[in-house]
PDB file of C-alpha atoms in Angstrom:
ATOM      1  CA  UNK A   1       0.000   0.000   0.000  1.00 56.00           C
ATOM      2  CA  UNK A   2       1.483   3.427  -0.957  1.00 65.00           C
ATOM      3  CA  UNK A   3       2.465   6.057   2.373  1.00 81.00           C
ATOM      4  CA  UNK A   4      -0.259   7.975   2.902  1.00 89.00           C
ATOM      5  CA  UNK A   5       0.003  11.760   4.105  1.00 95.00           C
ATOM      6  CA  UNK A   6      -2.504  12.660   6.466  1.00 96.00           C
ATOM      7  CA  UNK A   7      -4.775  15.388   7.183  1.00 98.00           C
ATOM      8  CA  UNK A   8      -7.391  16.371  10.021  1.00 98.00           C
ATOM      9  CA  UNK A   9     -10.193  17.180   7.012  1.00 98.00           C
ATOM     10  CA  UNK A  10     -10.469  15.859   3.093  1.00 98.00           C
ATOM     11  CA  UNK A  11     -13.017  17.617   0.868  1.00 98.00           C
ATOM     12  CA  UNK A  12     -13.772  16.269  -2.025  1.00 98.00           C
ATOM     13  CA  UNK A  13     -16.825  17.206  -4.223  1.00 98.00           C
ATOM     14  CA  UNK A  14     -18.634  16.732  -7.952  1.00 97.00           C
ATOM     15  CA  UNK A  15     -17.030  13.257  -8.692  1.00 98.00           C
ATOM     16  CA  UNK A  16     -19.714  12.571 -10.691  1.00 96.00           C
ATOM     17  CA  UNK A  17     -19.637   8.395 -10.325  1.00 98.00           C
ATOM     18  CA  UNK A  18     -22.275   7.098 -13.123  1.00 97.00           C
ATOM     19  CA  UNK A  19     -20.578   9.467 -16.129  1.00 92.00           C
ATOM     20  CA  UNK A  20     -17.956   8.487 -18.148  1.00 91.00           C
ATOM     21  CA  UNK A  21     -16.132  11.393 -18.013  1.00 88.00           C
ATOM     22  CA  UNK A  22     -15.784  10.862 -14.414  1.00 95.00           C
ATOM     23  CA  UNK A  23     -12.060  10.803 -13.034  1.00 94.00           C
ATOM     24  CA  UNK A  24     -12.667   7.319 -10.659  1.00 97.00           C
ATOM     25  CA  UNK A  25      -8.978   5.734 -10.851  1.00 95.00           C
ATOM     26  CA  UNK A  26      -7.640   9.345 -10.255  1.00 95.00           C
ATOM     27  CA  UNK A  27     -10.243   9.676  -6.925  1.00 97.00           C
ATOM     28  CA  UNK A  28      -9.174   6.461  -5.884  1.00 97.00           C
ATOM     29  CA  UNK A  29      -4.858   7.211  -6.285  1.00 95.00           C
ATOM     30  CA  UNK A  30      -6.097  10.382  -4.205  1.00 96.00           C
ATOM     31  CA  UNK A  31      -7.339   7.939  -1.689  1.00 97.00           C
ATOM     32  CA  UNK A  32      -4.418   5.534  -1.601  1.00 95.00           C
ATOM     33  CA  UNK A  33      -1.957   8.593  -0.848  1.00 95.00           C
ATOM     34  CA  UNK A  34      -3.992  10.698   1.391  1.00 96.00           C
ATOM     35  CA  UNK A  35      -6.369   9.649   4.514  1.00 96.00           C
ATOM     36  CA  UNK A  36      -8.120  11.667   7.188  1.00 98.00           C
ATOM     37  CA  UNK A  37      -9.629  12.218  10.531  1.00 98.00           C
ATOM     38  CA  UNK A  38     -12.530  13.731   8.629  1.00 98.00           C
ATOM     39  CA  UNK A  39     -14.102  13.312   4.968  1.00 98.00           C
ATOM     40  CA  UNK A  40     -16.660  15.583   3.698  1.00 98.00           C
ATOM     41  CA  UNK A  41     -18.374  14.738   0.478  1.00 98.00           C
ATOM     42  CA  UNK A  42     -20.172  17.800  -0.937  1.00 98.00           C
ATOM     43  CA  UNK A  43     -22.352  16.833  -3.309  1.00 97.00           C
ATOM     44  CA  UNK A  44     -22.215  15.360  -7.113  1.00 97.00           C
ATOM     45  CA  UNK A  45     -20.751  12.226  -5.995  1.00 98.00           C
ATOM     46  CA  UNK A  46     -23.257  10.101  -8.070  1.00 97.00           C
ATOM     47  CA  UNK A  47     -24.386  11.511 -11.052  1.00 95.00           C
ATOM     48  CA  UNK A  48     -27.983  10.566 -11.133  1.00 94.00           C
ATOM     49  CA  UNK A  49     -28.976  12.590 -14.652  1.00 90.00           C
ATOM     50  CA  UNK A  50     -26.236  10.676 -16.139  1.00 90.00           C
ATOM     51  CA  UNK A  51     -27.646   7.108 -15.327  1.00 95.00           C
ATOM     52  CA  UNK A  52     -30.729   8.322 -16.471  1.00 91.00           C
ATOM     53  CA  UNK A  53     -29.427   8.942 -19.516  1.00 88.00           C
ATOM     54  CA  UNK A  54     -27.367   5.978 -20.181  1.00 91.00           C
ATOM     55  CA  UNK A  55     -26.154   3.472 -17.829  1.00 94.00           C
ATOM     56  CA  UNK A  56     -22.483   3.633 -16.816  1.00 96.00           C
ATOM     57  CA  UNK A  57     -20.911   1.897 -13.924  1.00 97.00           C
ATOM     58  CA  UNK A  58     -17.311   0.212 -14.908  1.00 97.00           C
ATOM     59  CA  UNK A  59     -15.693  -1.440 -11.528  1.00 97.00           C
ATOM     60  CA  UNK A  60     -13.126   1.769 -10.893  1.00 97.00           C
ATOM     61  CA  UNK A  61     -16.934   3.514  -9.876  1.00 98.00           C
ATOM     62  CA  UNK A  62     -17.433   0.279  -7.588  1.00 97.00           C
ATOM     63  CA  UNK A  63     -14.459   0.615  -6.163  1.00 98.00           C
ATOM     64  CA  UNK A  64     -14.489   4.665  -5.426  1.00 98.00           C
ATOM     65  CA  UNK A  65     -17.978   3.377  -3.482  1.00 97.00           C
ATOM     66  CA  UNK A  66     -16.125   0.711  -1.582  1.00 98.00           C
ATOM     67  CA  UNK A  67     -12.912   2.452  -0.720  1.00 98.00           C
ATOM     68  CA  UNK A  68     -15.416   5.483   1.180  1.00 98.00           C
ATOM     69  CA  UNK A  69     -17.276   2.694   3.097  1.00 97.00           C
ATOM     70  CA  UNK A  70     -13.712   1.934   3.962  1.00 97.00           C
ATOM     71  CA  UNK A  71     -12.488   5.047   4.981  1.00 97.00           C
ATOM     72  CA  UNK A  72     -15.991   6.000   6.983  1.00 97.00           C
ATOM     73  CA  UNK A  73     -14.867   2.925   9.331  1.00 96.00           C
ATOM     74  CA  UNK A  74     -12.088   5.167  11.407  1.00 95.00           C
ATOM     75  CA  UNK A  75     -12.992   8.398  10.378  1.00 97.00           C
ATOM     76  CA  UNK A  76     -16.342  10.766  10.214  1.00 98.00           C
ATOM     77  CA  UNK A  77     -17.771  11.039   6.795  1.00 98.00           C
ATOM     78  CA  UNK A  78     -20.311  13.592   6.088  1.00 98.00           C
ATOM     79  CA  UNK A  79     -22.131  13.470   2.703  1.00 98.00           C
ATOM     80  CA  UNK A  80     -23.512  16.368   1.451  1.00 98.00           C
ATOM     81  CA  UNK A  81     -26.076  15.314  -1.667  1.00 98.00           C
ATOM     82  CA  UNK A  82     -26.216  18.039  -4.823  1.00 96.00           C
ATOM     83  CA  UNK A  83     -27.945  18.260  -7.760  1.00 92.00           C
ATOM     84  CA  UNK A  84     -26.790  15.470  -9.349  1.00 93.00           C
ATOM     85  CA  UNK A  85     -27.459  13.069  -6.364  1.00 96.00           C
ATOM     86  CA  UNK A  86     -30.480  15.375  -4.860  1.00 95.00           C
ATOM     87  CA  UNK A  87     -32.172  11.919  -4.038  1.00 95.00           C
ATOM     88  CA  UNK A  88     -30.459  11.450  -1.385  1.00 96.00           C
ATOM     89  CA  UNK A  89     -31.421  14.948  -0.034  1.00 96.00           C
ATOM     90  CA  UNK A  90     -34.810  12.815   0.937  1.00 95.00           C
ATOM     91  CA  UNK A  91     -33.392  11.276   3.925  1.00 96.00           C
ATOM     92  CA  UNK A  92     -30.974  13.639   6.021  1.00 95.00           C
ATOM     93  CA  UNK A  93     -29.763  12.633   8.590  1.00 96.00           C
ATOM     94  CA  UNK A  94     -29.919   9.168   7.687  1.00 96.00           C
ATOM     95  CA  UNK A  95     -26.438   7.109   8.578  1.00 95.00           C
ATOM     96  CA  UNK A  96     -25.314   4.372   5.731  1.00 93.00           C
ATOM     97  CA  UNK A  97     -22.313   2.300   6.608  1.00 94.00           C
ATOM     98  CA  UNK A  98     -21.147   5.094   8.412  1.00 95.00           C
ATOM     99  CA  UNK A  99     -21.416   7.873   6.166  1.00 98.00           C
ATOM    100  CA  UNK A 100     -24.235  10.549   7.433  1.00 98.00           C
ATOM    101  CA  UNK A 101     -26.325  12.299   4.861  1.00 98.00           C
ATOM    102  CA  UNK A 102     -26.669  16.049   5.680  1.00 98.00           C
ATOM    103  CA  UNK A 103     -28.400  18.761   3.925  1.00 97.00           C
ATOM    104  CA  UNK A 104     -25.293  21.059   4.677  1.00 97.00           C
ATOM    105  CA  UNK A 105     -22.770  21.554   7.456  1.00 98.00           C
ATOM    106  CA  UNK A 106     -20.698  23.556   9.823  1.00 98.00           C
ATOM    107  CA  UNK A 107     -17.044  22.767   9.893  1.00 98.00           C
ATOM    108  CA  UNK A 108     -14.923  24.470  12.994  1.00 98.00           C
ATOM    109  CA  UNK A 109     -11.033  24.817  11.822  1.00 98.00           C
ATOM    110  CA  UNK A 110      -7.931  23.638  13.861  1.00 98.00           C
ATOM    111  CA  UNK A 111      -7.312  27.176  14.634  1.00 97.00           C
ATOM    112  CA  UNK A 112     -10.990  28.238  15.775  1.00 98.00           C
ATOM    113  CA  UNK A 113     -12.586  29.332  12.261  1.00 98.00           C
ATOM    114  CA  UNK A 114     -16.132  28.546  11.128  1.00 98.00           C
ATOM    115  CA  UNK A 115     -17.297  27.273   7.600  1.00 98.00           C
ATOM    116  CA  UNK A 116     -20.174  26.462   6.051  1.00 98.00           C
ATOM    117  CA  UNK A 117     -20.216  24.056   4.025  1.00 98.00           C
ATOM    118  CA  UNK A 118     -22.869  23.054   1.310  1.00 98.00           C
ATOM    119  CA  UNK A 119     -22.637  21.592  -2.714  1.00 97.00           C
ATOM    120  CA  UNK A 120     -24.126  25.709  -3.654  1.00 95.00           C
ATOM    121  CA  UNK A 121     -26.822  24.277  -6.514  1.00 92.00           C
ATOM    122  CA  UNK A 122     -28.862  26.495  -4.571  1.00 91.00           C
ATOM    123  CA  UNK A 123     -27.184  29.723  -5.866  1.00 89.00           C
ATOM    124  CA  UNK A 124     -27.320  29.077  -9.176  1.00 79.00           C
ATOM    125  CA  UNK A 125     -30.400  30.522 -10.796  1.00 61.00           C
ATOM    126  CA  UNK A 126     -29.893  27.889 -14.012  1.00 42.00           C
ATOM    127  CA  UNK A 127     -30.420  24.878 -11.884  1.00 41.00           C
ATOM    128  CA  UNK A 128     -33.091  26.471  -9.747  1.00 46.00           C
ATOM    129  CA  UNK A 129     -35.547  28.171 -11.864  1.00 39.00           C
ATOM    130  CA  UNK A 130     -34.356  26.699 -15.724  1.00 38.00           C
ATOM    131  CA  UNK A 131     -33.815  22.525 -15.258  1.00 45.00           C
ATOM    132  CA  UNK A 132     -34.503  22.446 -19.064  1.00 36.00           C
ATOM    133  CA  UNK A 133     -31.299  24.686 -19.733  1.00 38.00           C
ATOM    134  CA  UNK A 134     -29.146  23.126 -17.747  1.00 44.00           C
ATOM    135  CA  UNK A 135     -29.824  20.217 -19.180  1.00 44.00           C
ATOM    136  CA  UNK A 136     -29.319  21.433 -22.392  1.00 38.00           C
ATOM    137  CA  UNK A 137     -25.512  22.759 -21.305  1.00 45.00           C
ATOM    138  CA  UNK A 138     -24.952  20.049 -19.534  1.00 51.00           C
ATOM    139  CA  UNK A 139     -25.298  17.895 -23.055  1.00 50.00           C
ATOM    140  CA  UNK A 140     -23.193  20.625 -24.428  1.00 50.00           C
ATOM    141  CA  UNK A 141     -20.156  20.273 -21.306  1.00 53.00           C
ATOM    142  CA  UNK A 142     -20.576  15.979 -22.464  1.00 57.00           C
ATOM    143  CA  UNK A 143     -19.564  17.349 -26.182  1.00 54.00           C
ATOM    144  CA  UNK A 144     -16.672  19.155 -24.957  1.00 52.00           C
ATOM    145  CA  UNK A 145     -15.258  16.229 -22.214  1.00 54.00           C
ATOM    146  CA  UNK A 146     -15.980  13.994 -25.096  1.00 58.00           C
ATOM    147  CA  UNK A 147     -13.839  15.959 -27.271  1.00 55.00           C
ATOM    148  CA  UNK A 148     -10.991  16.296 -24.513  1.00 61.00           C
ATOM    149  CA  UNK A 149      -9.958  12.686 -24.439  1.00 59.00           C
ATOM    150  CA  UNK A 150      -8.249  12.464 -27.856  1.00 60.00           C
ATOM    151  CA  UNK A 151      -7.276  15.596 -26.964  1.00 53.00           C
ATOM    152  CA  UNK A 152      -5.629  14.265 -24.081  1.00 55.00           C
ATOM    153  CA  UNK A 153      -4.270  11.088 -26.039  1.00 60.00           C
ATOM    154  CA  UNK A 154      -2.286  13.628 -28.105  1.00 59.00           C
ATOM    155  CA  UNK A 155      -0.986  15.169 -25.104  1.00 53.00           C
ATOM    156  CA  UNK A 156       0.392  11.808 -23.757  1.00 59.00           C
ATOM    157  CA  UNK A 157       2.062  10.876 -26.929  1.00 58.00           C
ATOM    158  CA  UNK A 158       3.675  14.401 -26.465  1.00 57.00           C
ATOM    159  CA  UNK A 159       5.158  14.010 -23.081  1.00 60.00           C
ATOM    160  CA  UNK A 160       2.563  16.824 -22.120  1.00 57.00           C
ATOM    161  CA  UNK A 161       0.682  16.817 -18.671  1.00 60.00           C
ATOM    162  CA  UNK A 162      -3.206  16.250 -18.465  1.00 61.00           C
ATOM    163  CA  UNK A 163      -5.296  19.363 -19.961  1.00 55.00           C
ATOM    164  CA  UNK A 164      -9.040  20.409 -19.799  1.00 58.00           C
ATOM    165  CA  UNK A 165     -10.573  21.812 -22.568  1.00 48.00           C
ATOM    166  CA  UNK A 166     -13.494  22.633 -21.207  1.00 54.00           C
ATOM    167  CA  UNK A 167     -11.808  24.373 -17.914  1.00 57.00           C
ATOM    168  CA  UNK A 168      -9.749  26.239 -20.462  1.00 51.00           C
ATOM    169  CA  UNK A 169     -12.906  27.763 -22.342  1.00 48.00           C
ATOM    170  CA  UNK A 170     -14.131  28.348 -18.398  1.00 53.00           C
ATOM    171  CA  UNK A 171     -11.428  30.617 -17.922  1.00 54.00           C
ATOM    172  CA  UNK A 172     -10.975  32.616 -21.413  1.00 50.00           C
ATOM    173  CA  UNK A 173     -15.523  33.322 -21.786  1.00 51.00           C
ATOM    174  CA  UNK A 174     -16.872  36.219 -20.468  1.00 45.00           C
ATOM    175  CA  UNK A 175     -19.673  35.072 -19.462  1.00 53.00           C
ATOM    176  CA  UNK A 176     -18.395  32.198 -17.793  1.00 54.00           C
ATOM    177  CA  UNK A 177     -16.037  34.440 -15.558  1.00 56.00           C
ATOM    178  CA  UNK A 178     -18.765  36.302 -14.849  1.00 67.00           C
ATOM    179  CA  UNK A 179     -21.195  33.202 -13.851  1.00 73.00           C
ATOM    180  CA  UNK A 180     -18.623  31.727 -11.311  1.00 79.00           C
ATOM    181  CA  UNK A 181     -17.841  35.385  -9.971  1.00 80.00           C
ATOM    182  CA  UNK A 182     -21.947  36.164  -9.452  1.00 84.00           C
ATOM    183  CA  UNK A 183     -22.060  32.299  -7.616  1.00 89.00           C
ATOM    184  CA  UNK A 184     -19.039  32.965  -5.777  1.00 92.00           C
ATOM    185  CA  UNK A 185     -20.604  36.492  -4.178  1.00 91.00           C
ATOM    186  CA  UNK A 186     -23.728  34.542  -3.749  1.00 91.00           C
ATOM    187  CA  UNK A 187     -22.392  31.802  -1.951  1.00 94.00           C
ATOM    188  CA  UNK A 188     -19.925  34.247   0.399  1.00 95.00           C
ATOM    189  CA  UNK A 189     -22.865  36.571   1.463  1.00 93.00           C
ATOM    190  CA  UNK A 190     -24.889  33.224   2.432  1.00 95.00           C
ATOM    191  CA  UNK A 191     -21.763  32.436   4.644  1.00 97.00           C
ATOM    192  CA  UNK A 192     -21.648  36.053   6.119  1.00 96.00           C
ATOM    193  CA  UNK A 193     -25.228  36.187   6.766  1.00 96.00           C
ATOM    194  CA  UNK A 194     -25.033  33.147   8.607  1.00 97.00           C
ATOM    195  CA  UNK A 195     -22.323  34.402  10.922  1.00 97.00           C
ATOM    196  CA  UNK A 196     -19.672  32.508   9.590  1.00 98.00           C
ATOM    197  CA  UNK A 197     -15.682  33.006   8.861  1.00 98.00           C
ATOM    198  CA  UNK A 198     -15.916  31.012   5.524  1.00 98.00           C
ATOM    199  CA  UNK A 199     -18.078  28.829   3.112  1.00 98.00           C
ATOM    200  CA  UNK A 200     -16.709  25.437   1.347  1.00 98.00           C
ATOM    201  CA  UNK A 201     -18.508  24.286  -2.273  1.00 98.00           C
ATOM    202  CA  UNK A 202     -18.596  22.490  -5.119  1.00 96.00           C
ATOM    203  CA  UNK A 203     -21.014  22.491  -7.533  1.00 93.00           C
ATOM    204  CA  UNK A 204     -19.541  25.211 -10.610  1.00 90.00           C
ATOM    205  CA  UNK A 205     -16.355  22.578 -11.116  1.00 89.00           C
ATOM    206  CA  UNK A 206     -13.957  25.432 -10.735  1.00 89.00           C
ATOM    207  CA  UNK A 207     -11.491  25.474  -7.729  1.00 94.00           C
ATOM    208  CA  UNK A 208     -10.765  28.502  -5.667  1.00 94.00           C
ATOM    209  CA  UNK A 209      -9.413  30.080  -3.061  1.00 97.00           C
ATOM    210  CA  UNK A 210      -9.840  33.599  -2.417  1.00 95.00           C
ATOM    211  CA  UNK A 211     -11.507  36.520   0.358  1.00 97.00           C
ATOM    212  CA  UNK A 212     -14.726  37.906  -0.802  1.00 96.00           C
ATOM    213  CA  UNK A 213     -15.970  41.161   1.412  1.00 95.00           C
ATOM    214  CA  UNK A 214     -14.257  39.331   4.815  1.00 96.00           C
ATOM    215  CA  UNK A 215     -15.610  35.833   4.296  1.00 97.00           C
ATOM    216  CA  UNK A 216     -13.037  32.993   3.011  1.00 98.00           C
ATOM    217  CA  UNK A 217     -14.749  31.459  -0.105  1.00 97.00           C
ATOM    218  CA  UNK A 218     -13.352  27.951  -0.970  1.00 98.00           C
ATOM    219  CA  UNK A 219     -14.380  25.296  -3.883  1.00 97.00           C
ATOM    220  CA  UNK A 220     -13.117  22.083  -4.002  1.00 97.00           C
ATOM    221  CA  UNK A 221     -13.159  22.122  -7.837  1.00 95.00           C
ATOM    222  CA  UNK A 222     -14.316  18.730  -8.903  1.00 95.00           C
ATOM    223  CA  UNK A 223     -13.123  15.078 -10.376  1.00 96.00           C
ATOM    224  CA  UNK A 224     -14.224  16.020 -14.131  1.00 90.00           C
ATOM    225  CA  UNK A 225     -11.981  18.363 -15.129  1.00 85.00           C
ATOM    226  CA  UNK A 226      -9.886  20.167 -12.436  1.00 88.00           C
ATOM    227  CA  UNK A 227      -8.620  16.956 -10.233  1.00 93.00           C
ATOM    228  CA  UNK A 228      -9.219  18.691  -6.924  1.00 96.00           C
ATOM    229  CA  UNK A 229      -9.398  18.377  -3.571  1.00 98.00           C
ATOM    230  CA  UNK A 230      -9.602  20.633  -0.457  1.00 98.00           C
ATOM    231  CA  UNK A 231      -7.290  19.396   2.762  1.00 98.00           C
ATOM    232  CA  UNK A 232      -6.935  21.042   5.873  1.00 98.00           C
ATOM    233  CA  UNK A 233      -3.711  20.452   8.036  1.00 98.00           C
ATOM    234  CA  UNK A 234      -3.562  20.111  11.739  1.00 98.00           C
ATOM    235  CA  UNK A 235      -2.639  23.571  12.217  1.00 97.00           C
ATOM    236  CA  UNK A 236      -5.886  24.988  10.421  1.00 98.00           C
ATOM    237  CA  UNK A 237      -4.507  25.899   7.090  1.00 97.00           C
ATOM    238  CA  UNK A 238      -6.591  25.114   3.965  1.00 98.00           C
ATOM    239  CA  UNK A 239      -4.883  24.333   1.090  1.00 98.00           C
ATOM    240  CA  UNK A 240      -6.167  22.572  -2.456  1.00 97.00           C
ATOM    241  CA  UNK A 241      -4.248  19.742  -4.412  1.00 96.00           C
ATOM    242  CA  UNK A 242      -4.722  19.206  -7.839  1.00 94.00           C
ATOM    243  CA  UNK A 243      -4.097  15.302  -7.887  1.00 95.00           C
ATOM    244  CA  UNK A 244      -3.717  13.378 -11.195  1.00 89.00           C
ATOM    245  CA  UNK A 245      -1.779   9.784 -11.420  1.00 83.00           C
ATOM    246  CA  UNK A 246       1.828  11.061 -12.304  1.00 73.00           C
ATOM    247  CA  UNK A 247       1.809   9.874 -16.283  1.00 69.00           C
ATOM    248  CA  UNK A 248      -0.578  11.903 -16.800  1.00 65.00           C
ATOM    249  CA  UNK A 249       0.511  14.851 -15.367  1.00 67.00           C
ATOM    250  CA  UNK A 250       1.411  16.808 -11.915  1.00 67.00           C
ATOM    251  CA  UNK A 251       0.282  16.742  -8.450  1.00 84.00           C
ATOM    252  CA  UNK A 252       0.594  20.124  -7.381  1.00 84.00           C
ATOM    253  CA  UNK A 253      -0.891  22.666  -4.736  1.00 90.00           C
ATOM    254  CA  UNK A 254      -2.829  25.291  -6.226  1.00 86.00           C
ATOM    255  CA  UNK A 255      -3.856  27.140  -3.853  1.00 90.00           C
ATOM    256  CA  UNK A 256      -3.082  27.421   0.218  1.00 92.00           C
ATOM    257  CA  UNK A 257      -3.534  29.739   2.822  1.00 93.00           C
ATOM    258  CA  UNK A 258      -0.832  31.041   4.711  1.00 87.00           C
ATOM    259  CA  UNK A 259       1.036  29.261   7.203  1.00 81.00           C
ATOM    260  CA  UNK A 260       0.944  30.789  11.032  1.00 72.00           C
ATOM    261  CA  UNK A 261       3.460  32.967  12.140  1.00 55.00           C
ATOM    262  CA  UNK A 262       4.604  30.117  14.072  1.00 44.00           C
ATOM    263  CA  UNK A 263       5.758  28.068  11.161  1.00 38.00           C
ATOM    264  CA  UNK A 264       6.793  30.694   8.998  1.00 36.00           C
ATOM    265  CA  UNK A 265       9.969  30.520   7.613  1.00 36.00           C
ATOM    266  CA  UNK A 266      10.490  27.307   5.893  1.00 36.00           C
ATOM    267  CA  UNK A 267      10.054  28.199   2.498  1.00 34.00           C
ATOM    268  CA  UNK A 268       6.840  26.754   1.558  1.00 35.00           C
ATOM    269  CA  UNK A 269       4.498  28.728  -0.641  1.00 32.00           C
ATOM    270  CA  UNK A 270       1.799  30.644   0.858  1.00 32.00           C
ATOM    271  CA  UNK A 271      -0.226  31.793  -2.549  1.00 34.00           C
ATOM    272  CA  UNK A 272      -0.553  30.010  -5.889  1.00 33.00           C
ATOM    273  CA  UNK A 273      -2.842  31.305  -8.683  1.00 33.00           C
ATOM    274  CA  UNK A 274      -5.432  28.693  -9.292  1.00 37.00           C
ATOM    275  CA  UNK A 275      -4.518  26.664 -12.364  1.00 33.00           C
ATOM    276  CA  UNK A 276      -2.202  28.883 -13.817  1.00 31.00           C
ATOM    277  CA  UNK A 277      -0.521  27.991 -16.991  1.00 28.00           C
ATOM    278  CA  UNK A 278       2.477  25.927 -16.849  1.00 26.00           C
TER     279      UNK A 278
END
């Protein structure tokens, strides 16, 4: 079994088990280098639309299943359905094999901080008042992660590291940028309102770390495109990984807080500009 670094809290959110452009062998590498005190899944871990669609299930999904099961045997899990997975939304509260179904949650830090932490479907006016449309881009995101792969073979044969396509348009539209920065102000001032230091997401598949108007916004970014996951260490910090099997490309931090006066000093980065070019 490979060494495993440890953390006090994992996030990991939007894996999207049930689609075929879902990242399952690079979730479960994640797992076999990484293990917690705490696991939070928030939201988009099955992707119910999906298996409507079309049935999907190859045995790296089975396993993704199996390997949380294992992990909510010595440490809390917390799973926090979305809109891809709102079934489960029916039965909070409800415990299976260890893993408790919430509706969202509140997170207290190493180092006294409070976050809220929900999938954020809720604060995006598409998915709330327009199913039909997002159903219709959503068929349009399966054209581009369908175009990716030989995309992606091409980058292999080159020696080049893993690449998203459709994270790439994300970044360069207009009215992308301006999407994820309306969601992002949405999600903050629910997080303010509510008294708290922070909020942690998923949901918009774009991973970020950044202060909006005093409140520390976080998304975990997602296992479709972006490879991410949020850790906190045992000194508080925050700090999201981009993990993808080494082949294929790097595992890298891109993104972390600060580290405490305390431990300052040892040359680690403190910043990183989220998915910067390489």
């Amino acid at each position: 079994m490979a060494s495993r670094t440890r953390y006090r809290t994992i996030w990991l959110s939007d894996i999207h088990l049930g689609m075929r452009a879902s990242k399952a062998s690079f979730v479960l590498d994640f797992l076999e280098h990484h293990q917690a005190d705490a696991l939070y899944l928030v939201g988009d871990i099955f992707d119910g639309w999906a298996l409507q669609r079309s049935w999907y299930w190859p045995p790296s999904h089975n396993e993704v299943v199996q390997a949380l099961l294992q992990i909510a045997r010595h440490a809390d899990v917390t799973y926090i359905p979305g809109n891809h997975d709102e079934a489960a939304r029916r039965f909070p509260g409800l415990s299976l094999g260890g893993i408790t179904i919430r509706d969202e949650a509140l997170h207290t830090t190493a180092d006294g901080r409070q976050f809220l932490v929900l999938h954020g479907d809720a604060f995006d006016g598409v998915v709330r008042h327009a199913r039909w449309l997002s159903v219709l881009g959503g068929m349009a995101y399966n054209a581009l992660l369908r175009l990716n792969r030989p995309l992606n073979r091409m980058q292999r044969w080159l020696g080049r590291p893993y690449w998203s396509l459709s994270s790439y348009l994300k970044r360069r539209t207009k009215r992308a940028v301006q999407f994820i920065a309306d969601f992002e102000a949405a999600v903050a001032r629910r997080a303010r309102s509510d008294g708290a230091d922070g909020v942690i997401c998923g949901h918009i598949h774009h991973a970020e770390m950044r202060m909006i108007d005093g409140v520390q916004y976080v998304n975990t970014g997602d296992w479709v495109e972006s490879c991410t996951a949020l850790v906190e260490h045992y000194d508080g910090r925050l700090e999201i990984k981009q993990w993808v099997p080494s082949d294929r490309g790097p595992r890298r931090v891109v993104a972390a807080e600060p580290q405490p006066q305390a431990f300052a000093g040892d040359g680690q980065d403190t910043a990183l500009p989220v998915f910067a070019d390489a």
